[in-house]
């Protein structure tokens, strides 16, 4: 089932995700719905906050990105990144490599906005998968960038927070408009709920 994607201005995007203690059918269904939603929106990653759930769960799929290659080791073995997508990360813990690079990013919660962001070139991630197994990922390139973007979401951090002040200023009128539309949408929904519960 496709879920609606939360847009900038909704406070859930600023919430830190709670650690997941139990990997059950409800969580597996949520992850499957997030993957379907991400694919339908042509996204490369989606965090639980972006579908309204502040928990430590994110899904990624960089298999369609061919111009920005990824090198990936899964549990110490070199693997073809496309072969392990979509990737589900539960309770990820991330260590950043020292080298940085700048690249262009977008975000499904900020339609039609992009910006150049400096990120670590490589990351080392420990997480759980949907079977509850511990997994270890060492990756360089686009997947490393995408994971950093998603782990930021899980901590309530957004890509605009990492833009240069000039880049953010150039988006400021778009950002204000989106924030206002989102907040009006939330008010309408609350009003509709209040009316139906009278
Ligand atoms: Zn995002």
Short mmCIF file of C-alpha atoms and ligand atoms in Angstrom, two decimals:
data_model
loop_
_atom_site.label_atom_id
_atom_site.label_comp_id
_atom_site.label_asym_id
_atom_site.label_seq_id
_atom_site.Cartn_x
_atom_site.Cartn_y
_atom_site.Cartn_z
CA UNK A 1 0.00 0.00 0.00
CA UNK A 2 1.27 3.44 -0.90
CA UNK A 3 1.55 5.84 2.02
CA UNK A 4 1.38 9.60 1.85
CA UNK A 5 4.73 11.32 2.21
CA UNK A 6 5.02 13.92 4.94
CA UNK A 7 6.16 17.32 3.66
CA UNK A 8 8.39 19.94 5.25
CA UNK A 9 6.51 21.86 7.91
CA UNK A 10 5.11 18.76 9.62
CA UNK A 11 6.68 18.50 13.09
CA UNK A 12 7.15 14.71 12.79
CA UNK A 13 10.12 15.41 10.47
CA UNK A 14 11.87 17.01 13.46
CA UNK A 15 11.20 14.08 15.81
CA UNK A 16 14.00 11.74 16.77
CA UNK A 17 13.06 8.14 15.94
CA UNK A 18 12.49 5.74 18.81
CA UNK A 19 14.61 2.61 18.93
CA UNK A 20 12.73 -0.44 17.59
CA UNK A 21 12.58 -3.23 20.19
CA UNK A 22 10.36 -5.68 18.37
CA UNK A 23 10.54 -6.74 14.74
CA UNK A 24 7.06 -8.07 14.06
CA UNK A 25 4.55 -8.37 11.19
CA UNK A 26 3.33 -4.79 11.66
CA UNK A 27 6.90 -3.50 11.21
CA UNK A 28 7.46 -5.76 8.17
CA UNK A 29 4.24 -4.42 6.63
CA UNK A 30 5.29 -0.82 7.30
CA UNK A 31 8.70 -1.47 5.66
CA UNK A 32 7.02 -3.08 2.61
CA UNK A 33 4.67 -0.08 2.30
CA UNK A 34 7.59 2.33 2.61
CA UNK A 35 9.46 0.50 -0.18
CA UNK A 36 6.39 0.66 -2.42
CA UNK A 37 5.95 4.37 -1.61
CA UNK A 38 9.64 5.13 -2.27
CA UNK A 39 9.59 3.32 -5.62
CA UNK A 40 6.35 5.01 -6.69
CA UNK A 41 7.89 8.41 -5.95
CA UNK A 42 11.16 7.52 -7.74
CA UNK A 43 13.05 8.07 -4.49
CA UNK A 44 16.31 6.43 -3.44
CA UNK A 45 15.51 6.43 0.26
CA UNK A 46 12.66 6.96 2.70
CA UNK A 47 12.77 7.29 6.48
CA UNK A 48 9.90 6.37 8.82
CA UNK A 49 9.43 10.04 9.81
CA UNK A 50 8.54 10.75 6.17
CA UNK A 51 5.45 8.54 6.51
CA UNK A 52 4.58 9.93 9.93
CA UNK A 53 6.31 7.38 12.22
CA UNK A 54 9.14 8.54 14.47
CA UNK A 55 11.00 5.21 14.72
CA UNK A 56 14.48 3.99 13.72
CA UNK A 57 13.54 2.49 10.35
CA UNK A 58 14.64 3.46 6.86
CA UNK A 59 14.51 1.89 3.39
CA UNK A 60 16.85 2.57 0.48
CA UNK A 61 17.22 1.58 -3.15
CA UNK A 62 20.04 3.08 -5.19
CA UNK A 63 19.95 0.43 -7.94
CA UNK A 64 18.62 2.90 -10.55
CA UNK A 65 21.38 5.45 -9.93
CA UNK A 66 24.05 4.66 -12.49
CA UNK A 67 25.95 7.92 -12.76
CA UNK A 68 27.13 7.93 -9.13
CA UNK A 69 28.62 4.52 -8.35
CA UNK A 70 28.59 2.72 -5.03
CA UNK A 71 31.09 0.28 -3.57
CA UNK A 72 29.55 -1.99 -0.95
CA UNK A 73 30.70 -4.58 1.57
CA UNK A 74 27.93 -6.43 3.40
CA UNK A 75 29.05 -8.38 6.48
CA UNK A 76 32.64 -8.16 5.23
CA UNK A 77 31.91 -9.49 1.71
CA UNK A 78 32.10 -7.43 -1.48
CA UNK A 79 28.64 -7.44 -3.03
CA UNK A 80 26.95 -5.95 -6.05
CA UNK A 81 24.88 -3.07 -4.58
CA UNK A 82 21.97 -3.67 -7.00
CA UNK A 83 21.75 -7.26 -5.75
CA UNK A 84 20.90 -6.28 -2.15
CA UNK A 85 18.35 -3.53 -2.91
CA UNK A 86 15.92 -2.56 -1.54
CA UNK A 87 17.79 -2.29 1.71
CA UNK A 88 15.98 -2.05 5.06
CA UNK A 89 17.91 -0.64 8.02
CA UNK A 90 16.56 -0.93 11.57
CA UNK A 91 18.24 0.93 14.46
CA UNK A 92 21.24 1.96 12.30
CA UNK A 93 24.41 3.17 13.99
CA UNK A 94 26.72 5.05 11.69
CA UNK A 95 30.41 5.90 11.71
CA UNK A 96 31.58 8.45 9.16
CA UNK A 97 34.80 8.15 7.17
CA UNK A 98 37.22 11.09 7.39
CA UNK A 99 37.19 12.13 3.73
CA UNK A 100 34.35 14.35 2.54
CA UNK A 101 32.85 15.22 -0.83
CA UNK A 102 30.11 17.52 -2.04
CA UNK A 103 27.17 16.19 -4.03
CA UNK A 104 23.67 17.19 -5.05
CA UNK A 105 20.74 15.87 -3.02
CA UNK A 106 16.99 16.09 -3.10
CA UNK A 107 14.40 14.86 -0.62
CA UNK A 108 10.87 13.48 -1.07
CA UNK A 109 9.68 15.80 1.73
CA UNK A 110 10.91 18.85 -0.24
CA UNK A 111 9.45 18.51 -3.76
CA UNK A 112 11.45 20.15 -6.54
CA UNK A 113 14.25 21.37 -4.28
CA UNK A 114 17.88 20.28 -4.46
CA UNK A 115 21.09 21.44 -2.89
CA UNK A 116 24.78 20.64 -2.70
CA UNK A 117 25.68 18.96 0.57
CA UNK A 118 29.06 17.97 1.97
CA UNK A 119 29.04 14.44 3.35
CA UNK A 120 31.55 11.76 4.30
CA UNK A 121 32.62 9.75 1.25
CA UNK A 122 32.30 6.46 3.10
CA UNK A 123 30.37 5.11 6.08
CA UNK A 124 30.39 2.07 8.32
CA UNK A 125 26.91 1.09 9.49
CA UNK A 126 25.67 -1.48 11.97
CA UNK A 127 21.96 -2.18 11.87
CA UNK A 128 19.35 -4.93 11.98
CA UNK A 129 17.36 -6.26 9.04
CA UNK A 130 13.73 -7.39 8.98
CA UNK A 131 14.76 -10.88 10.13
CA UNK A 132 16.32 -9.29 13.21
CA UNK A 133 19.85 -10.25 12.09
CA UNK A 134 22.71 -7.87 12.79
CA UNK A 135 24.15 -6.54 9.53
CA UNK A 136 27.28 -4.56 8.88
CA UNK A 137 27.72 -2.31 5.88
CA UNK A 138 30.85 -0.56 4.64
CA UNK A 139 30.12 1.61 1.66
CA UNK A 140 31.58 4.40 -0.44
CA UNK A 141 29.89 6.60 -3.02
CA UNK A 142 26.22 7.30 -3.57
CA UNK A 143 24.86 4.74 -1.09
CA UNK A 144 27.08 6.25 1.64
CA UNK A 145 25.52 9.64 0.90
CA UNK A 146 21.98 8.23 0.82
CA UNK A 147 22.46 6.42 4.15
CA UNK A 148 23.74 9.64 5.79
CA UNK A 149 20.69 11.51 4.47
CA UNK A 150 18.31 8.84 5.85
CA UNK A 151 20.04 8.46 9.22
CA UNK A 152 19.77 12.24 9.57
CA UNK A 153 15.99 11.90 9.08
CA UNK A 154 15.89 9.27 11.85
CA UNK A 155 17.42 11.90 14.14
CA UNK A 156 15.12 14.73 13.03
CA UNK A 157 17.84 16.36 10.91
CA UNK A 158 16.95 17.59 7.40
CA UNK A 159 19.15 18.21 4.37
CA UNK A 160 18.44 21.95 4.49
CA UNK A 161 20.23 21.96 7.88
CA UNK A 162 23.41 20.90 6.08
CA UNK A 163 23.21 23.33 3.15
CA UNK A 164 25.42 26.38 2.98
CA UNK A 165 23.62 29.48 4.24
CA UNK A 166 23.66 30.87 0.68
CA UNK A 167 22.05 27.74 -0.78
CA UNK A 168 19.41 27.72 1.94
CA UNK A 169 18.71 31.43 1.45
CA UNK A 170 18.10 30.87 -2.26
CA UNK A 171 15.39 28.32 -1.34
CA UNK A 172 13.86 30.41 1.46
CA UNK A 173 10.70 31.56 -0.35
CA UNK A 174 9.99 28.01 -1.62
CA UNK A 175 10.59 26.66 1.89
CA UNK A 176 8.24 29.19 3.50
CA UNK A 177 5.52 28.38 0.96
CA UNK A 178 5.86 24.62 1.47
CA UNK A 179 5.85 24.98 5.27
CA UNK A 180 2.68 27.09 5.12
CA UNK A 181 0.89 24.65 2.78
CA UNK A 182 1.83 21.71 4.98
CA UNK A 183 0.64 23.44 8.16
CA UNK A 184 -2.66 24.43 6.49
CA UNK A 185 -3.10 20.79 5.41
CA UNK A 186 -2.55 19.59 8.99
CA UNK A 187 -5.13 22.11 10.28
CA UNK A 188 -7.69 20.95 7.70
CA UNK A 189 -7.16 17.32 8.69
CA UNK A 190 -7.50 18.14 12.41
CA UNK A 191 -10.70 20.06 11.69
CA UNK A 192 -12.09 17.14 9.66
CA UNK A 193 -11.28 14.72 12.50
CA UNK A 194 -12.90 17.05 15.05
CA UNK A 195 -16.07 17.28 12.94
CA UNK A 196 -16.37 13.54 12.42
CA UNK A 197 -15.91 12.84 16.13
CA UNK A 198 -18.63 15.31 17.25
ZN1 LIG B 1 14.98 13.11 2.71
#
